[in-house]
Amino acid sequence: MAVNLLLGLQWGDEGKGKIVDVLTKNYDIIARFQGGPNAGHTLIFDGNKHVLHTIPSGIFHENTQNVVGNGVVIDPVIFKKELENLDNYNVNYTNKLLISRKAHLILPTHRLLDAASETSKGKAKIGSTLKGIGPTYMDKTGRNGMRVGDLELDNWKEKYDALTAKHIKMLDFFDVQIDYNLKELEAEFCEGIDKLKTLQFIDSEEFLNNAIQGNKTILAEGAQGSLLDIDFGTYPYVTSSNTTAAGACTGLGIAPNKIGDVFGIFKAYTTRVGSGPFPTELFDADGETMGRVGHEFGATTGRPRRCGWLDLVALKYAIQVNGVTQLMMMKADVLSGFGTIKVCTSYNYKGEEISHLPYNIEQENVSVNYTEFKGWKADLTKMTSEAELPKNLMDYIAFIEKETGVPVKIVSVGPDRKQTILR
Ligand code: GDP
Ligand code: IMO
Ligand code: MG
């Protein structure tokens, strides 16, 4: 039995959480493979909105197990808040939320280091979510990190103290003022650890491979987006993990030959939060309309998201790197009312027209060429079948399918679980 992957093809916030929730009924296990509380995955159903940061988006379904894989970084403080939200909704997670012993822990000082690094960069800052993601993955690859499994050892506090002391020294290297109260931060951290320890810690690679052997169905849930991938994204304006398909293998311990379908989630337009290049970004009324109608504010930080037209050059790149087999188009409803819909089909780069993603996509290096489509006026949000969708939207979808060679299997027409059209 194959493991299917679901990941974002743009700069994050494509609507991954919603679609994982929609698809969960088909799976025995949902497994997050990378990222941490920099993610904000929004689920809306039964009149309630939930934002998950670390917990997989299958958690609201009765019969599905949810695994936080080894590739994820966990902040016990934020994790505790997420669990408390589940408690408020009487979600019984104790037997269906399993944590990899090999997942790394975000310490309070990782967050301080993130802040110090960002402040010291000034205008060149990454625009990180300030959740300590970069410093935690640096400690992981630097072989200094603390893992969930360490919490089962008697001396975890010694490890914690040694790493924290090192971080405090490192903070001095940054020539910036970061105010903090270590005692308070530690107290909060220890409370988080206590709550985390009420959950089951597992050898998740063993668990998942046994599940594969036992013909269980597994969906791997990505965080962030392909253009934020540490290797293939718009470096250095990226996150610190592999958000692309290969990250699911290393982030869960699943072999490449066990991967089946790869679901690529993309918005009918493009957004980005934080710094970095964005060739189709709009600074005009159209961009403002997308942001307003699409409620484009970060689910984790509340920052306004930058908006622009769909970039097919970048989308094709993401499809290639991930081996996407099915596309899922989100937020089609947000484009209702635009007279003209534009899609970037090529870049001008060093005096040439190109249709692949070059090394540098900053505004001074590339300009974009658009293909235009007629818009549609109809409100899509109440539509429930493909037959109701306006012809101009179907033309837009057909063009994307032709250009990418990949079928669009879901069209999302609103944030609610029910506002989902399967094709
Ligand atoms: P994720 O990080 O990929 O899970 O996406 P986010 O939750 O950060 O951002 C997606 C936002 O769009 C959330 O506010 C969702 O509730 C909302 N959303 C998802 N799908 C749709 C859709 O089809 N239409 C509209 N209008 N909103 C959507
Ligand atoms: P989801 O899973 C959108 C962005 C940040 C910043 C860069 C690095 O909800 O799609 P980091 O805190 O990871 O060091 O920040 O990456 N970023 C996201 N943007 N959605 C996310 O997650 C993101 N996670 C990180 O804004 O530009
Ligand atoms: Mg998000």
PDB file of N, CA and C and ligand atoms in Angstrom, residues 12-18 39-44 49 51 57 221 224 265 267 269 293-299 305 329-334 381 411-416 419, ligand 1:
ATOM      1  N   GLY A  12       3.423  28.683   0.633  1.00  0.00           N
ATOM      2  CA  GLY A  12       2.699  28.351   1.857  1.00  0.00           C
ATOM      3  C   GLY A  12       1.288  28.913   1.862  1.00  0.00           C
ATOM      4  N   ASP A  13       0.493  28.461   2.833  1.00  0.00           N
ATOM      5  CA  ASP A  13      -0.879  28.943   3.024  1.00  0.00           C
ATOM      6  C   ASP A  13      -1.781  28.678   1.825  1.00  0.00           C
ATOM      7  N   GLU A  14      -1.502  27.608   1.114  1.00  0.00           N
ATOM      8  CA  GLU A  14      -2.304  27.286  -0.071  1.00  0.00           C
ATOM      9  C   GLU A  14      -3.674  26.730   0.319  1.00  0.00           C
ATOM     10  N   GLY A  15      -3.771  26.227   1.555  1.00  0.00           N
ATOM     11  CA  GLY A  15      -5.026  25.587   1.983  1.00  0.00           C
ATOM     12  C   GLY A  15      -4.821  24.102   2.255  1.00  0.00           C
ATOM     13  N   LYS A  16      -3.587  23.752   2.624  1.00  0.00           N
ATOM     14  CA  LYS A  16      -3.241  22.331   2.866  1.00  0.00           C
ATOM     15  C   LYS A  16      -4.103  21.730   3.981  1.00  0.00           C
ATOM     16  N   GLY A  17      -4.216  22.509   5.080  1.00  0.00           N
ATOM     17  CA  GLY A  17      -4.970  22.002   6.238  1.00  0.00           C
ATOM     18  C   GLY A  17      -6.387  21.633   5.854  1.00  0.00           C
ATOM     19  N   LYS A  18      -7.039  22.510   5.097  1.00  0.00           N
ATOM     20  CA  LYS A  18      -8.423  22.242   4.688  1.00  0.00           C
ATOM     21  C   LYS A  18      -8.510  20.929   3.905  1.00  0.00           C
ATOM     22  N   ALA A  39       4.031  26.896  10.818  1.00  0.00           N
ATOM     23  CA  ALA A  39       2.849  26.573  10.027  1.00  0.00           C
ATOM     24  C   ALA A  39       1.581  27.020  10.739  1.00  0.00           C
ATOM     25  N   GLY A  40       0.579  27.352   9.954  1.00  0.00           N
ATOM     26  CA  GLY A  40      -0.763  27.603  10.482  1.00  0.00           C
ATOM     27  C   GLY A  40      -1.728  27.004   9.487  1.00  0.00           C
ATOM     28  N   HIS A  41      -2.333  25.899   9.849  1.00  0.00           N
ATOM     29  CA  HIS A  41      -3.237  25.181   8.942  1.00  0.00           C
ATOM     30  C   HIS A  41      -4.666  25.365   9.439  1.00  0.00           C
ATOM     31  N   THR A  42      -5.490  25.993   8.595  1.00  0.00           N
ATOM     32  CA  THR A  42      -6.842  26.376   9.022  1.00  0.00           C
ATOM     33  C   THR A  42      -7.875  25.356   8.564  1.00  0.00           C
ATOM     34  N   LEU A  43      -8.704  24.933   9.509  1.00  0.00           N
ATOM     35  CA  LEU A  43      -9.796  23.991   9.223  1.00  0.00           C
ATOM     36  C   LEU A  43     -11.098  24.667   9.646  1.00  0.00           C
ATOM     37  N   ILE A  44     -12.087  24.640   8.779  1.00  0.00           N
ATOM     38  CA  ILE A  44     -13.388  25.213   9.134  1.00  0.00           C
ATOM     39  C   ILE A  44     -14.473  24.184   8.859  1.00  0.00           C
ATOM     40  N   LYS A  49     -13.796  27.466  13.524  1.00  0.00           N
ATOM     41  CA  LYS A  49     -12.506  27.571  12.838  1.00  0.00           C
ATOM     42  C   LYS A  49     -11.405  27.092  13.777  1.00  0.00           C
ATOM     43  N   VAL A  51      -7.098  26.532  14.008  1.00  0.00           N
ATOM     44  CA  VAL A  51      -5.790  26.709  13.367  1.00  0.00           C
ATOM     45  C   VAL A  51      -4.806  25.761  14.048  1.00  0.00           C
ATOM     46  N   SER A  57      -3.550  17.654  10.506  1.00  0.00           N
ATOM     47  CA  SER A  57      -4.912  18.153  10.250  1.00  0.00           C
ATOM     48  C   SER A  57      -5.970  17.059  10.192  1.00  0.00           C
ATOM     49  N   GLU A 221       1.368  14.885   5.433  1.00  0.00           N
ATOM     50  CA  GLU A 221       0.955  16.302   5.346  1.00  0.00           C
ATOM     51  C   GLU A 221       2.165  17.222   5.389  1.00  0.00           C
ATOM     52  N   GLN A 224       4.396  24.593   5.024  1.00  0.00           N
ATOM     53  CA  GLN A 224       4.992  25.620   4.171  1.00  0.00           C
ATOM     54  C   GLN A 224       4.682  25.290   2.698  1.00  0.00           C
ATOM     55  N   ILE A 265      -1.129  21.265  -3.788  1.00  0.00           N
ATOM     56  CA  ILE A 265      -2.154  22.263  -3.465  1.00  0.00           C
ATOM     57  C   ILE A 265      -1.675  23.633  -3.941  1.00  0.00           C
ATOM     58  N   LYS A 267      -3.117  27.886  -4.789  1.00  0.00           N
ATOM     59  CA  LYS A 267      -4.191  28.873  -4.871  1.00  0.00           C
ATOM     60  C   LYS A 267      -4.393  29.251  -6.329  1.00  0.00           C
ATOM     61  N   TYR A 269      -4.497  31.992  -7.353  1.00  0.00           N
ATOM     62  CA  TYR A 269      -3.591  33.138  -7.533  1.00  0.00           C
ATOM     63  C   TYR A 269      -2.371  32.827  -6.674  1.00  0.00           C
ATOM     64  N   VAL A 293     -10.683  40.131  -0.308  1.00  0.00           N
ATOM     65  CA  VAL A 293     -11.695  39.081  -0.516  1.00  0.00           C
ATOM     66  C   VAL A 293     -11.187  37.747   0.035  1.00  0.00           C
ATOM     67  N   GLY A 294      -9.905  37.494  -0.128  1.00  0.00           N
ATOM     68  CA  GLY A 294      -9.340  36.211   0.310  1.00  0.00           C
ATOM     69  C   GLY A 294      -8.950  36.195   1.784  1.00  0.00           C
ATOM     70  N   HIS A 295      -9.197  37.303   2.496  1.00  0.00           N
ATOM     71  CA  HIS A 295      -8.778  37.421   3.905  1.00  0.00           C
ATOM     72  C   HIS A 295      -7.330  36.967   4.058  1.00  0.00           C
ATOM     73  N   GLU A 296      -6.461  37.570   3.294  1.00  0.00           N
ATOM     74  CA  GLU A 296      -5.076  37.093   3.256  1.00  0.00           C
ATOM     75  C   GLU A 296      -4.239  37.680   4.385  1.00  0.00           C
ATOM     76  N   PHE A 297      -4.400  37.074   5.545  1.00  0.00           N
ATOM     77  CA  PHE A 297      -3.581  37.413   6.715  1.00  0.00           C
ATOM     78  C   PHE A 297      -3.018  36.121   7.278  1.00  0.00           C
ATOM     79  N   GLY A 298      -1.740  36.112   7.657  1.00  0.00           N
ATOM     80  CA  GLY A 298      -1.093  34.893   8.127  1.00  0.00           C
ATOM     81  C   GLY A 298      -1.836  34.237   9.286  1.00  0.00           C
ATOM     82  N   ALA A 299      -2.009  32.913   9.198  1.00  0.00           N
ATOM     83  CA  ALA A 299      -2.721  32.176  10.243  1.00  0.00           C
ATOM     84  C   ALA A 299      -1.873  32.058  11.512  1.00  0.00           C
ATOM     85  N   ARG A 305      -0.735  39.077   3.884  1.00  0.00           N
ATOM     86  CA  ARG A 305       0.003  38.338   2.860  1.00  0.00           C
ATOM     87  C   ARG A 305       0.092  39.182   1.595  1.00  0.00           C
ATOM     88  N   MET A 329      -6.934  22.974  -6.729  1.00  0.00           N
ATOM     89  CA  MET A 329      -6.948  24.431  -6.840  1.00  0.00           C
ATOM     90  C   MET A 329      -7.818  25.050  -5.742  1.00  0.00           C
ATOM     91  N   MET A 330      -7.224  25.945  -4.972  1.00  0.00           N
ATOM     92  CA  MET A 330      -7.901  26.550  -3.837  1.00  0.00           C
ATOM     93  C   MET A 330      -8.318  27.989  -4.141  1.00  0.00           C
ATOM     94  N   LYS A 331      -9.334  28.428  -3.414  1.00  0.00           N
ATOM     95  CA  LYS A 331      -9.725  29.839  -3.398  1.00  0.00           C
ATOM     96  C   LYS A 331     -10.146  30.375  -4.757  1.00  0.00           C
ATOM     97  N   ALA A 332     -10.689  29.480  -5.594  1.00  0.00           N
ATOM     98  CA  ALA A 332     -11.203  29.929  -6.892  1.00  0.00           C
ATOM     99  C   ALA A 332     -12.258  31.014  -6.683  1.00  0.00           C
ATOM    100  N   ASP A 333     -13.015  30.911  -5.587  1.00  0.00           N
ATOM    101  CA  ASP A 333     -14.088  31.881  -5.300  1.00  0.00           C
ATOM    102  C   ASP A 333     -13.574  33.310  -5.163  1.00  0.00           C
ATOM    103  N   VAL A 334     -12.305  33.442  -4.743  1.00  0.00           N
ATOM    104  CA  VAL A 334     -11.749  34.779  -4.506  1.00  0.00           C
ATOM    105  C   VAL A 334     -11.584  35.543  -5.830  1.00  0.00           C
ATOM    106  N   THR A 381     -19.358  30.197  -4.035  1.00  0.00           N
ATOM    107  CA  THR A 381     -19.257  29.623  -2.694  1.00  0.00           C
ATOM    108  C   THR A 381     -20.394  28.663  -2.332  1.00  0.00           C
ATOM    109  N   VAL A 411     -11.542  21.451  -6.820  1.00  0.00           N
ATOM    110  CA  VAL A 411     -11.661  22.910  -6.909  1.00  0.00           C
ATOM    111  C   VAL A 411     -12.324  23.358  -5.604  1.00  0.00           C
ATOM    112  N   SER A 412     -11.613  24.175  -4.848  1.00  0.00           N
ATOM    113  CA  SER A 412     -12.128  24.633  -3.560  1.00  0.00           C
ATOM    114  C   SER A 412     -12.779  25.998  -3.756  1.00  0.00           C
ATOM    115  N   VAL A 413     -14.009  26.136  -3.243  1.00  0.00           N
ATOM    116  CA  VAL A 413     -14.782  27.360  -3.505  1.00  0.00           C
ATOM    117  C   VAL A 413     -15.166  28.095  -2.218  1.00  0.00           C
ATOM    118  N   GLY A 414     -14.464  27.809  -1.153  1.00  0.00           N
ATOM    119  CA  GLY A 414     -14.712  28.488   0.120  1.00  0.00           C
ATOM    120  C   GLY A 414     -13.933  27.779   1.203  1.00  0.00           C
ATOM    121  N   PRO A 415     -13.790  28.413   2.371  1.00  0.00           N
ATOM    122  CA  PRO A 415     -12.943  27.833   3.415  1.00  0.00           C
ATOM    123  C   PRO A 415     -13.539  26.628   4.139  1.00  0.00           C
ATOM    124  N   ASP A 416     -14.851  26.462   4.060  1.00  0.00           N
ATOM    125  CA  ASP A 416     -15.480  25.374   4.814  1.00  0.00           C
ATOM    126  C   ASP A 416     -15.199  24.015   4.160  1.00  0.00           C
ATOM    127  N   GLN A 419     -17.241  23.238   1.220  1.00  0.00           N
ATOM    128  CA  GLN A 419     -17.099  24.022  -0.025  1.00  0.00           C
ATOM    129  C   GLN A 419     -15.969  23.461  -0.891  1.00  0.00           C
TER     130      GLN A 419
HETATM  131  P1  GDP B   1      -2.345  26.150   4.895  1.00  0.00           P
HETATM  132  O1  GDP B   1      -1.244  26.720   5.726  1.00  0.00           O
HETATM  133  O2  GDP B   1      -1.865  25.696   3.549  1.00  0.00           O
HETATM  134  O3  GDP B   1      -3.134  25.094   5.588  1.00  0.00           O
HETATM  135  O4  GDP B   1      -3.341  27.367   4.594  1.00  0.00           O
HETATM  136  P2  GDP B   1      -3.823  28.489   5.668  1.00  0.00           P
HETATM  137  O5  GDP B   1      -4.834  27.892   6.554  1.00  0.00           O
HETATM  138  O6  GDP B   1      -2.671  29.170   6.273  1.00  0.00           O
HETATM  139  O7  GDP B   1      -4.451  29.547   4.680  1.00  0.00           O
HETATM  140  C1  GDP B   1      -5.502  29.259   3.846  1.00  0.00           C
HETATM  141  C2  GDP B   1      -6.646  30.232   4.177  1.00  0.00           C
HETATM  142  O8  GDP B   1      -7.608  30.208   3.151  1.00  0.00           O
HETATM  143  C3  GDP B   1      -7.389  29.866   5.444  1.00  0.00           C
HETATM  144  O9  GDP B   1      -7.869  31.038   6.037  1.00  0.00           O
HETATM  145  C4  GDP B   1      -8.521  29.007   4.930  1.00  0.00           C
HETATM  146  O10 GDP B   1      -9.646  29.010   5.809  1.00  0.00           O
HETATM  147  C5  GDP B   1      -8.851  29.707   3.644  1.00  0.00           C
HETATM  148  N1  GDP B   1      -9.343  28.856   2.559  1.00  0.00           N
HETATM  149  C6  GDP B   1      -8.990  27.598   2.217  1.00  0.00           C
HETATM  150  N2  GDP B   1      -9.605  27.232   1.085  1.00  0.00           N
HETATM  151  C7  GDP B   1     -10.353  28.266   0.686  1.00  0.00           C
HETATM  152  C8  GDP B   1     -11.189  28.509  -0.437  1.00  0.00           C
HETATM  153  O11 GDP B   1     -11.367  27.695  -1.333  1.00  0.00           O
HETATM  154  N3  GDP B   1     -11.797  29.737  -0.513  1.00  0.00           N
HETATM  155  C9  GDP B   1     -11.616  30.694   0.432  1.00  0.00           C
HETATM  156  N4  GDP B   1     -12.239  31.854   0.276  1.00  0.00           N
HETATM  157  N5  GDP B   1     -10.834  30.498   1.501  1.00  0.00           N
HETATM  158  C10 GDP B   1     -10.195  29.303   1.615  1.00  0.00           C
END
